[in-house]
Coordinates of C-alpha atoms in Angstrom, one line a residue:
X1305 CA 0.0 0.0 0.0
X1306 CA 1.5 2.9 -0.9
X1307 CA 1.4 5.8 1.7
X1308 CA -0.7 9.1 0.7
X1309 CA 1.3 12.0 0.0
X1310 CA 0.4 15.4 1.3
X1311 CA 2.1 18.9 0.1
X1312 CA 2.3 22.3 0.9
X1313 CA 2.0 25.0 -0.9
X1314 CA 2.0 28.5 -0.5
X1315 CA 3.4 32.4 -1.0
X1316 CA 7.2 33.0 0.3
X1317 CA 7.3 33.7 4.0
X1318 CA 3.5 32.2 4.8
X1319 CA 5.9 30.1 7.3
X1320 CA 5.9 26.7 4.6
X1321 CA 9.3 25.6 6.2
X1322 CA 8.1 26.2 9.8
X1323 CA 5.0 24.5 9.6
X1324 CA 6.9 21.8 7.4
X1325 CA 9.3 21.3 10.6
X1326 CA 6.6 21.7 13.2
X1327 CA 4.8 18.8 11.7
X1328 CA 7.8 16.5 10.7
X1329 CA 9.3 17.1 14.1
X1330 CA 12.0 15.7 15.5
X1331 CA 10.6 12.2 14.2
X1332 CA 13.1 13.1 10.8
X1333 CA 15.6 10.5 11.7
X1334 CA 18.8 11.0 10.1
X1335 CA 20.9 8.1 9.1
X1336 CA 24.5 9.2 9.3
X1337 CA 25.7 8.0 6.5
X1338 CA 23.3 8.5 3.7
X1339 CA 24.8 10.9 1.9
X1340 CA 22.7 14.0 0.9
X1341 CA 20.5 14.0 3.6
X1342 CA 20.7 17.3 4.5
X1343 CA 19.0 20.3 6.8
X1344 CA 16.9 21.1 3.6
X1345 CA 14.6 17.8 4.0
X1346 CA 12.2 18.2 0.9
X1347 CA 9.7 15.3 2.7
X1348 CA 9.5 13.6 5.7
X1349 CA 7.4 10.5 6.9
X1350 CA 4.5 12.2 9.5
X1351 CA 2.0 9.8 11.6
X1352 CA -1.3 11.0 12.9
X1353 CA -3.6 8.9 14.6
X1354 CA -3.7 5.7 12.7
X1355 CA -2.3 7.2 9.5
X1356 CA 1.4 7.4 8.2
X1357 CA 1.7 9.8 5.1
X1358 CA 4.3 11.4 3.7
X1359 CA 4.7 15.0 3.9
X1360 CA 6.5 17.2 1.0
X1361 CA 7.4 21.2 1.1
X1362 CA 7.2 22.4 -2.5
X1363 CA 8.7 25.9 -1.3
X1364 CA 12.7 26.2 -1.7
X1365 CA 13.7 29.7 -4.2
X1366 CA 12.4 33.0 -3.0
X1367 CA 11.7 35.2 -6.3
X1368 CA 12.2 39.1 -5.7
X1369 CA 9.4 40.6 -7.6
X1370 CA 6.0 40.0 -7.6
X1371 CA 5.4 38.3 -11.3
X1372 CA 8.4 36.0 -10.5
X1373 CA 6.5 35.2 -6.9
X1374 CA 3.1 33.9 -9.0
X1375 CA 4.9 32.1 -11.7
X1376 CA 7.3 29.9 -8.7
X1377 CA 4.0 29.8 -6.9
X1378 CA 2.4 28.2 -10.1
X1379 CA 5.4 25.6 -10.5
X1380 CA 4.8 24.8 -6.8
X1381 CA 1.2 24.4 -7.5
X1382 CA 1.5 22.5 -10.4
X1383 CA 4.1 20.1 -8.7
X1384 CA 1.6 19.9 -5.6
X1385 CA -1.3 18.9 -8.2
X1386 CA 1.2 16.3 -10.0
X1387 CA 1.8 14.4 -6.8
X1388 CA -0.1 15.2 -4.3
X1389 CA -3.1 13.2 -2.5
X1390 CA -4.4 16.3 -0.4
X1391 CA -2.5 19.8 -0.6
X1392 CA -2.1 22.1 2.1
X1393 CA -2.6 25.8 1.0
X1394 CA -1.2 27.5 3.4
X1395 CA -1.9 31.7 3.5
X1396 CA -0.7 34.5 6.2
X1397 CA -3.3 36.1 8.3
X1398 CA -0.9 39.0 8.9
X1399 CA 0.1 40.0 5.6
X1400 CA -4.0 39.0 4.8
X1401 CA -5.5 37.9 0.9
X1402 CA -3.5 38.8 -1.8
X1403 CA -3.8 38.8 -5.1
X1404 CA -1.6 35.9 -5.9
X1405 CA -3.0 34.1 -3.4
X1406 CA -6.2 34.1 -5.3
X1407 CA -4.7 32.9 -8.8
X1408 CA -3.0 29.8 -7.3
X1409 CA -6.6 29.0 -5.7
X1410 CA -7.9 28.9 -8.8
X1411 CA -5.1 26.5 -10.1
X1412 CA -6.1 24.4 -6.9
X1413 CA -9.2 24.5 -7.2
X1414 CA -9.5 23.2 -10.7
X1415 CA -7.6 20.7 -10.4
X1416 CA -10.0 18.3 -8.2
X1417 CA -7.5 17.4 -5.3
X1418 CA -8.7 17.5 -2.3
X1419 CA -7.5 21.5 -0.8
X1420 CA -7.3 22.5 2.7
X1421 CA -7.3 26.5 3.2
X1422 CA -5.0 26.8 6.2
X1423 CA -4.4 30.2 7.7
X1424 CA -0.9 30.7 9.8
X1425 CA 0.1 32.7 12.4
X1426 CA -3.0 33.0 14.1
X1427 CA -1.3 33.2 17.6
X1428 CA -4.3 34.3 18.9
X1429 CA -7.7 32.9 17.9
X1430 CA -10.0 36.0 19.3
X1431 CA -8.1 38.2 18.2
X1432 CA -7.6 36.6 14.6
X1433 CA -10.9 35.3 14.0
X1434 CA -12.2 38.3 11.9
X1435 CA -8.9 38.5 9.8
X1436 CA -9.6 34.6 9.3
X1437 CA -12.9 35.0 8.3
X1438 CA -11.5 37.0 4.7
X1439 CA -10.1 34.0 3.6
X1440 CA -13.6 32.5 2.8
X1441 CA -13.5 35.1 0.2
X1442 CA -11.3 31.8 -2.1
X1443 CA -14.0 30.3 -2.0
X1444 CA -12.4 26.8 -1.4
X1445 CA -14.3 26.0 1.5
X1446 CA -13.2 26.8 5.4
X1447 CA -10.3 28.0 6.4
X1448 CA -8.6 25.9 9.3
X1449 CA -6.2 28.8 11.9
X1450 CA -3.3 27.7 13.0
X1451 CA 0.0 28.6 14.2
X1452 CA 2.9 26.7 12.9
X1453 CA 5.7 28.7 14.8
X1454 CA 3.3 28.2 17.9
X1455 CA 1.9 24.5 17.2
X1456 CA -1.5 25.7 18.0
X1457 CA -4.7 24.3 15.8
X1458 CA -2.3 21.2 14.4
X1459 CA -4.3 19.1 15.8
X1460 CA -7.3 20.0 13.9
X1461 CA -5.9 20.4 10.5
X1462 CA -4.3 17.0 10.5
X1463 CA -7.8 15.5 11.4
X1464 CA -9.3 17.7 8.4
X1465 CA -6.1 16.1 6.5
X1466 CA -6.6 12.3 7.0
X1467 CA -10.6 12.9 6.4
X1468 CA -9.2 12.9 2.8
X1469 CA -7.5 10.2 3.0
X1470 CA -10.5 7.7 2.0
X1471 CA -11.9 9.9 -0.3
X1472 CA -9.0 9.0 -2.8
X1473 CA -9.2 5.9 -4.0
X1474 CA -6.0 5.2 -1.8
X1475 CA -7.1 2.1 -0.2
X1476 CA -7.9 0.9 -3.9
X1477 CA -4.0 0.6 -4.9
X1478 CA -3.7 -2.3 -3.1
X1479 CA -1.7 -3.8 -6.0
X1480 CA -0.9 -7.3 -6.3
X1481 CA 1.1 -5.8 -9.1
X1482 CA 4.8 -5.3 -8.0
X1483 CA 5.5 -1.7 -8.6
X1484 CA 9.4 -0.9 -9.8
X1485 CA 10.5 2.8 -9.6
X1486 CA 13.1 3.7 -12.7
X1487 CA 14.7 6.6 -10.7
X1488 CA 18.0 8.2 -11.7
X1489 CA 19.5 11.6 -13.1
X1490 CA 18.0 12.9 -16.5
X1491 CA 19.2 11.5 -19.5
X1492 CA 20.8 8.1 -18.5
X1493 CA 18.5 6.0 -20.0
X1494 CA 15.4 5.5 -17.9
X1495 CA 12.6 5.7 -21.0
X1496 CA 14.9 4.0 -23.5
X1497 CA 15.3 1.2 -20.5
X1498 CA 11.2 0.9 -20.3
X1499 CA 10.8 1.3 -24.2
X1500 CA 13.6 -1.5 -24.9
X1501 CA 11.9 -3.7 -22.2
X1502 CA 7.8 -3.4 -24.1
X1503 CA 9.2 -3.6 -27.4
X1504 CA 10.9 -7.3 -26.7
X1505 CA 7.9 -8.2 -24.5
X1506 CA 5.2 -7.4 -27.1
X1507 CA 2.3 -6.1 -24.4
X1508 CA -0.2 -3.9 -24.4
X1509 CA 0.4 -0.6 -22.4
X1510 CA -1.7 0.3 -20.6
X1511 CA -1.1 4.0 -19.2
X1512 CA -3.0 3.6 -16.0
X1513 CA -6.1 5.7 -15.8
X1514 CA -6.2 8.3 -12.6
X1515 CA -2.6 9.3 -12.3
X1516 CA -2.8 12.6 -12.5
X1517 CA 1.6 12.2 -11.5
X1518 CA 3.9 13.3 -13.7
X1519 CA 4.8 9.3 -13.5
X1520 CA 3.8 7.2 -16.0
X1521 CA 2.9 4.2 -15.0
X1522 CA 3.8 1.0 -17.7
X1523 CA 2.6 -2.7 -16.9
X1524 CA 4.9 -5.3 -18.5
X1525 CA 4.5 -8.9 -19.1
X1526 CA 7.7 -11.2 -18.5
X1527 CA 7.1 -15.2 -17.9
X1528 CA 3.5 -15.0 -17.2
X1529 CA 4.0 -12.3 -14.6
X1530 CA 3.4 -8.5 -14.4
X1531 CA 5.2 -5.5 -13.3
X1532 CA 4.3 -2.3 -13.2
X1533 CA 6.7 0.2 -14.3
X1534 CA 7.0 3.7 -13.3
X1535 CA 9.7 5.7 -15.0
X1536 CA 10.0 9.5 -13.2
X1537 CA 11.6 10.7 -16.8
X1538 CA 8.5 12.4 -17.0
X1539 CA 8.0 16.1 -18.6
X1540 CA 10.8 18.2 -19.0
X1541 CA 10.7 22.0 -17.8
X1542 CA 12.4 24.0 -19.7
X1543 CA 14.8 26.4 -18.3
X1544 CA 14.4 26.2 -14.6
X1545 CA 17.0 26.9 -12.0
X1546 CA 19.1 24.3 -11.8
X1547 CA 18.1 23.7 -7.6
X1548 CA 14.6 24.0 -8.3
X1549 CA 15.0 21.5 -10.8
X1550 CA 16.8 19.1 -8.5
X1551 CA 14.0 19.6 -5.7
X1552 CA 11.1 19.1 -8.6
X1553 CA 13.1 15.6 -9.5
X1554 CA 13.8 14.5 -5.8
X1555 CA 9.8 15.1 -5.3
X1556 CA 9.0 13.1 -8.0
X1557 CA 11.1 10.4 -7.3
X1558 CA 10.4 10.5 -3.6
X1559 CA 6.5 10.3 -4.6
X1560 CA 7.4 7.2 -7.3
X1561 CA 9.2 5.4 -4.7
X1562 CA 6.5 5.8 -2.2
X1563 CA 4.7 3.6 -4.9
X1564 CA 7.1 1.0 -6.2
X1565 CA 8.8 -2.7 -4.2
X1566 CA 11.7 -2.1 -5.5
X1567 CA 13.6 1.2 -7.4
X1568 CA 16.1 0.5 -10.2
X1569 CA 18.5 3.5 -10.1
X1570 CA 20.4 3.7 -13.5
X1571 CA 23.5 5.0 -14.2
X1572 CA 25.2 6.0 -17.2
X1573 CA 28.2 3.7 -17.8
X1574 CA 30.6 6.4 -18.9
X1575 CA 29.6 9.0 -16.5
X1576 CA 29.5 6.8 -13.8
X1577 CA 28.1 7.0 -10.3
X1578 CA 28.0 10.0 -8.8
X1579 CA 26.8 12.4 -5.5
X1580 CA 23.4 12.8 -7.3
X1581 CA 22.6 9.6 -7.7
X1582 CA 23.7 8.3 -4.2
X1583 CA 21.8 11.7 -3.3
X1584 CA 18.6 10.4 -5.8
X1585 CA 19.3 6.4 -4.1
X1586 CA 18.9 7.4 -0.7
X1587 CA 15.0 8.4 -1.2
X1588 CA 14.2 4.4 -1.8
X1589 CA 16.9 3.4 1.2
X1590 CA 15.2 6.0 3.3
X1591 CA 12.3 4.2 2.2
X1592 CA 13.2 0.8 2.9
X1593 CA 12.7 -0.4 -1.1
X1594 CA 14.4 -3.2 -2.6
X1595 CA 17.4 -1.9 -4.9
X1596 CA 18.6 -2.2 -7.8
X1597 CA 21.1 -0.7 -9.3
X1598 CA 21.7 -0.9 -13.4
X1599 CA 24.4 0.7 -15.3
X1600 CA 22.9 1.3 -18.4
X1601 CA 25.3 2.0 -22.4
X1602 CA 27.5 -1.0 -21.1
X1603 CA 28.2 -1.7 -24.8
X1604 CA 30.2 1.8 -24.9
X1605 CA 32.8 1.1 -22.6
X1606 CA 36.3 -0.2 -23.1
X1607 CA 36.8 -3.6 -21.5
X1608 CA 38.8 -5.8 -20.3
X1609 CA 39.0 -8.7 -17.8
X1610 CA 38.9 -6.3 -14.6
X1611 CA 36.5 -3.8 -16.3
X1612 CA 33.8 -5.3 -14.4
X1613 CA 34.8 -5.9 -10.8
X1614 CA 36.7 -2.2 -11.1
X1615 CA 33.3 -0.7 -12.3
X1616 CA 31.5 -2.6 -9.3
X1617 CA 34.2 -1.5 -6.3
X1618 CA 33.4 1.9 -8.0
X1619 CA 29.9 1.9 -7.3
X1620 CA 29.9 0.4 -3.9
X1621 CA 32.4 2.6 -2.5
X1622 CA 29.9 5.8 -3.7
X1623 CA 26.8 3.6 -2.6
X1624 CA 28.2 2.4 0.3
X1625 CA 25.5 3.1 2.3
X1626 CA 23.9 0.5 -0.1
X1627 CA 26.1 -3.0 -0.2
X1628 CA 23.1 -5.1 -0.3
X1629 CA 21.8 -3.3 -3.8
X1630 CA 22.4 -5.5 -6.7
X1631 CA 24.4 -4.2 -9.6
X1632 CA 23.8 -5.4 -13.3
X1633 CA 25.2 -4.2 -16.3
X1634 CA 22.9 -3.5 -19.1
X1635 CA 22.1 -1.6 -22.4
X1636 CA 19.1 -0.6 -23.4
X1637 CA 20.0 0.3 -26.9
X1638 CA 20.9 -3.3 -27.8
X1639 CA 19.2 -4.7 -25.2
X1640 CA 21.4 -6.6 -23.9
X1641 CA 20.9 -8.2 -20.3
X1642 CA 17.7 -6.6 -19.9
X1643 CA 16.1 -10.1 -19.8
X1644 CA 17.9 -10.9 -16.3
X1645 CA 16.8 -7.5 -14.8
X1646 CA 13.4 -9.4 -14.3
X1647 CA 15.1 -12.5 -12.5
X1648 CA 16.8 -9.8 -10.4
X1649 CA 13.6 -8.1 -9.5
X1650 CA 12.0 -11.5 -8.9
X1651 CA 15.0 -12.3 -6.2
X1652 CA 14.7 -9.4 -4.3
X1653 CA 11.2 -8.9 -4.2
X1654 CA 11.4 -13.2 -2.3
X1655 CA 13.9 -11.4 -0.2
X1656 CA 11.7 -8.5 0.6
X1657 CA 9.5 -11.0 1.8
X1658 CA 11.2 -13.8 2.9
X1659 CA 10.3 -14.2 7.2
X1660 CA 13.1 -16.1 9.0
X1661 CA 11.6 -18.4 12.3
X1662 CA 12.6 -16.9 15.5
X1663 CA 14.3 -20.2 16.8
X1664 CA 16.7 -19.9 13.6
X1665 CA 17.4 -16.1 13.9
X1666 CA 18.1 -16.7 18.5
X1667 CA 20.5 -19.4 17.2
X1668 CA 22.5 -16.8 14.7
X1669 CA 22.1 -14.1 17.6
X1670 CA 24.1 -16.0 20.1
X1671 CA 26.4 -16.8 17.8
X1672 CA 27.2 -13.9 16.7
X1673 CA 27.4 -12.3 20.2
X1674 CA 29.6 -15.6 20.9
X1675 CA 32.3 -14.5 17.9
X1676 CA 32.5 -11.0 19.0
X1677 CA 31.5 -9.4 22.6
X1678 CA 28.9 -6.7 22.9
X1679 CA 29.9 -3.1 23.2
X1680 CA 30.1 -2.2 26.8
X1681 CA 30.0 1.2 28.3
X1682 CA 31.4 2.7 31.8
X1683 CA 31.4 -1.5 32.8
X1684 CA 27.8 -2.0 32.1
X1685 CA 27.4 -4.4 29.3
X1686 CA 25.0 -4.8 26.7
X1687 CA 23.2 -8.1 26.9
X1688 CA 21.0 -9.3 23.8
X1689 CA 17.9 -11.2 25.0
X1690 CA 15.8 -12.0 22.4
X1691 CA 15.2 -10.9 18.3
X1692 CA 12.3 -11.9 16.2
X1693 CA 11.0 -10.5 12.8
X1694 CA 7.8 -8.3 13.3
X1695 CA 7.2 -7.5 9.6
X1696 CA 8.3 -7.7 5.8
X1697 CA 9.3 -5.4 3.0
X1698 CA 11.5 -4.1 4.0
X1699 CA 11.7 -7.4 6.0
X1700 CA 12.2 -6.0 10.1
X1701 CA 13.5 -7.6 13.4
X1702 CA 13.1 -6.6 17.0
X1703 CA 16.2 -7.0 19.0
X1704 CA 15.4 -7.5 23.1
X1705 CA 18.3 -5.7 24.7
X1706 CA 18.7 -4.5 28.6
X1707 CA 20.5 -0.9 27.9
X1708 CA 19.8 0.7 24.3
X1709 CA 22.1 3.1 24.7
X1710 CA 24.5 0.4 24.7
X1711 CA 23.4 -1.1 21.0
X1712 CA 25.5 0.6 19.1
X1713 CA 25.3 1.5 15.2
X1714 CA 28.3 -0.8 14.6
X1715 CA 26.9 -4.1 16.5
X1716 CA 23.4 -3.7 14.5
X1717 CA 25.6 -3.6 11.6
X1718 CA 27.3 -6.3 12.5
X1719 CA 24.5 -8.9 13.4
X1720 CA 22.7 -7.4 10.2
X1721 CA 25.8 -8.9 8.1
X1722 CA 24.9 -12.2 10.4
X1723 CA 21.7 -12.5 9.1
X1724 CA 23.0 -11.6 5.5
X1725 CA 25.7 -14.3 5.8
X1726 CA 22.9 -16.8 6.6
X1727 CA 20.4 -15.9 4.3
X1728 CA 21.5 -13.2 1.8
X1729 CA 18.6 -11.4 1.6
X1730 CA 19.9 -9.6 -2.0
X1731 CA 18.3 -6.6 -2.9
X1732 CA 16.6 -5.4 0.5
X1733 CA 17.1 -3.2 3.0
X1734 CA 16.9 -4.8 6.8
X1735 CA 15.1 -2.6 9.3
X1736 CA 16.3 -3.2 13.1
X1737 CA 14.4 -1.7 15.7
X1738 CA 16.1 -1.5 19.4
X1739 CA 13.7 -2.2 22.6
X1740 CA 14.7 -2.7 26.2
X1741 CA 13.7 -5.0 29.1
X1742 CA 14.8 -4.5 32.1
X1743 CA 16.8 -7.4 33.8
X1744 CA 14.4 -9.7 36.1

């Protein structure tokens, strides 16, 4: 199922960022050594009651004048409308209704997603409430005060939020349909990859109806099975700033990942792998996705016999956050490999689901905690009690432990490559979540 998306929208200095931040919280955990996570978190993962969504800010440049303020409002708007499930609009009860405001509602408002009028910085509901009222003026139905900088009225906009929810036909997408995300930088391949793929497979495509994303969604045949494909190519602006462009791709991607098992990041063989695309690999790790990773124009490379495993070292030192990904060598133009990319995809979406018995998984604990002593701290020691898997895709374990403070990133690293040793587990991430009991 794949998790609604919800995005903000609104003038510069409505407060986008703070009410982004006041939402995500501190709950934006970091892992230290993806690289390109940085302050400027475009999305984050937000739970409210019994909902998980994830949240996007499409704010980012701040235009000087006021005709450069509507058209980067209208991309934002446009990008909100592409992927979005609900959008926030979010307007300033200080600075009151402009004009601008008013032509983006109109954008909004055609374009059938559900739209929540949100009014900030009401610090102070009496005294607000008339300025609050104005804003009924858009015509888009009530608007919800709040105050981001404050955290007042949260509450009842993310109730108003999740109301949506159902309304979309997100519960609906349940797809027995494996979804793989084609996610990389422009121009390396990813259509020509999809194309190459129909054209020896001889099927019908069928552009799935209702996605209004820029994503376009392809479902292939291979060996009596299907997959959908969704490449994040997509349209092309023309002449945008180079960061805005970036943040429009990383929203894309981060809403086609959202949908997919497994992403298949490609790479241009003679550019090879770079910051962007660990940057651009790091929304499906985030995610915990299967991954793939295929270096695409293979046939234009020089080779010899080390050609290979050089490339490969290559990869995985960038990727290193990644070394379970699997790495195939492919070209789209003659086609060549593209066949095994589906036995790949099959593997690693058994391993995303593949659930290991507890007795089997104690056993390679106390092993492994046998071979090489736990991490102790000021004489206390950690002691591993217990570890079970609670869930698939990304498949997750529970580890029992009497200090967490003591389970350091290392040791879950450590018993992680256990569990890899015994069972492989290609082509997934591992999720391990840390509890504590105390000792009897």
């Amino acid at each position: 199922m794949s998790k609604p998306i919800v995005a903000i929208v609104g003038r510069p200095n409505v407060g986008k960022s703070t009410l982004f931040n006041a939402l995500a919280g501190e709950k934006i955990s970091i892992v230290k050594d993806t690289p390109g996570v940085t302050r400027d978190r475009i999305y984050a993962d937000v739970s409210w009651l019994d909902y998980n969504f994830t949240l996007i800010d499409t704010g980012g440049i701040e235009p000087d004048s006021s005709d450069m303020i509507l058209k980067s409002m209208r991309e934002q708007a446009q990008i909100a409308i592409d992927t979005a499930d609900v959008i926030i609009f979010l307007t300033d009860v200080r600075q009151g209704l402009l004009d601008a405001d008013a032509k983006v509602c109109d954008m909004l408002r055609r374009s059938g997603k559900p739209v929540l009028l949100v009014v900030n910085k009401v610090d102070n509901f009496d005294k607000f409430l008339m300025d609050t009222y104005e804003f009924y003026n858009l015509g888009i139905g009530d608007p919800i005060p709040v105050s981001a900088a404050s955290k007042l009225g949260l509450g009842d906009m993310l109730d108003e939020v999740v109301k949506h929810f159902n309304d979309t036909a997100l519960g609906e997408e349940e797809d027995e349909i494996p979804g793989i995300a084609i996610i990389g930088k422009p121009n390396v391949g990813k259509s020509s990859i999809i194309n190459k793929l129909l054209g020896e497979n001889r099927v019908i495509v069928s552009d799935i109806a209702g996605t209004t994303r820029d994503a376009i969604d392809t479902v292939i045949r291979h060996n009596g099975n299907d997959y959908n494909f969704i490449d994040t190519a997509g349209l092309r602006r023309k002449n945008k700033v180079k960061e805005e462009l970036e943040r429009y791709s990383i929203i894309r991607t981060v809403s086609a990942v959202e949908r997919a098992d497994i992403a298949v990041l490609v790479i241009d063989a003679k550019e090879g792998v770079s910051e962007q695309d660990a940057k651009i690999v790091g929304i499906a790790h985030d995610r915990g996705k299967g991954i793939i990773v295929a270096v695409n124009k293979w046939d234009d490379v020089e080779k010899n016999n080390k050609t290979v495993s050089e490339y490969t070292n290559k990869v995985r030192q960038i990727l290193s956050f990644i070394p379970y990904a699997e790495i195939l060598f492919i070209s789209a133009k003659t086609g060549q490999r593209l066949a095994k990319l589906f036995d790949i995809i099959d593997m690693v979406l058994e391993n995303q689901t593949m659930r290991v018995q507890t007795g089997v998984l104690n056993e390679i604990m106390t092993e492994a905690v046998a071979l090489q002593q736990p991490p102790s701290d000021r004489g206390r020691r950690l002691k591993l009690y217990y570890m079970t898997q609670v869930s698939v895709k990304p498949p997750t374990f529970v580890i029992f432990v009497n200090d967490k403070e003591l389970m350091h990133f290392s040791y879950t690293r450590y018993l992680e490559n256990r569990i890899r040793d015994a069972f492989g587990f290609k082509g997934t991430a591992l999720r391990f979540i840390i509890r504590e009991r105390k000792e009897k």
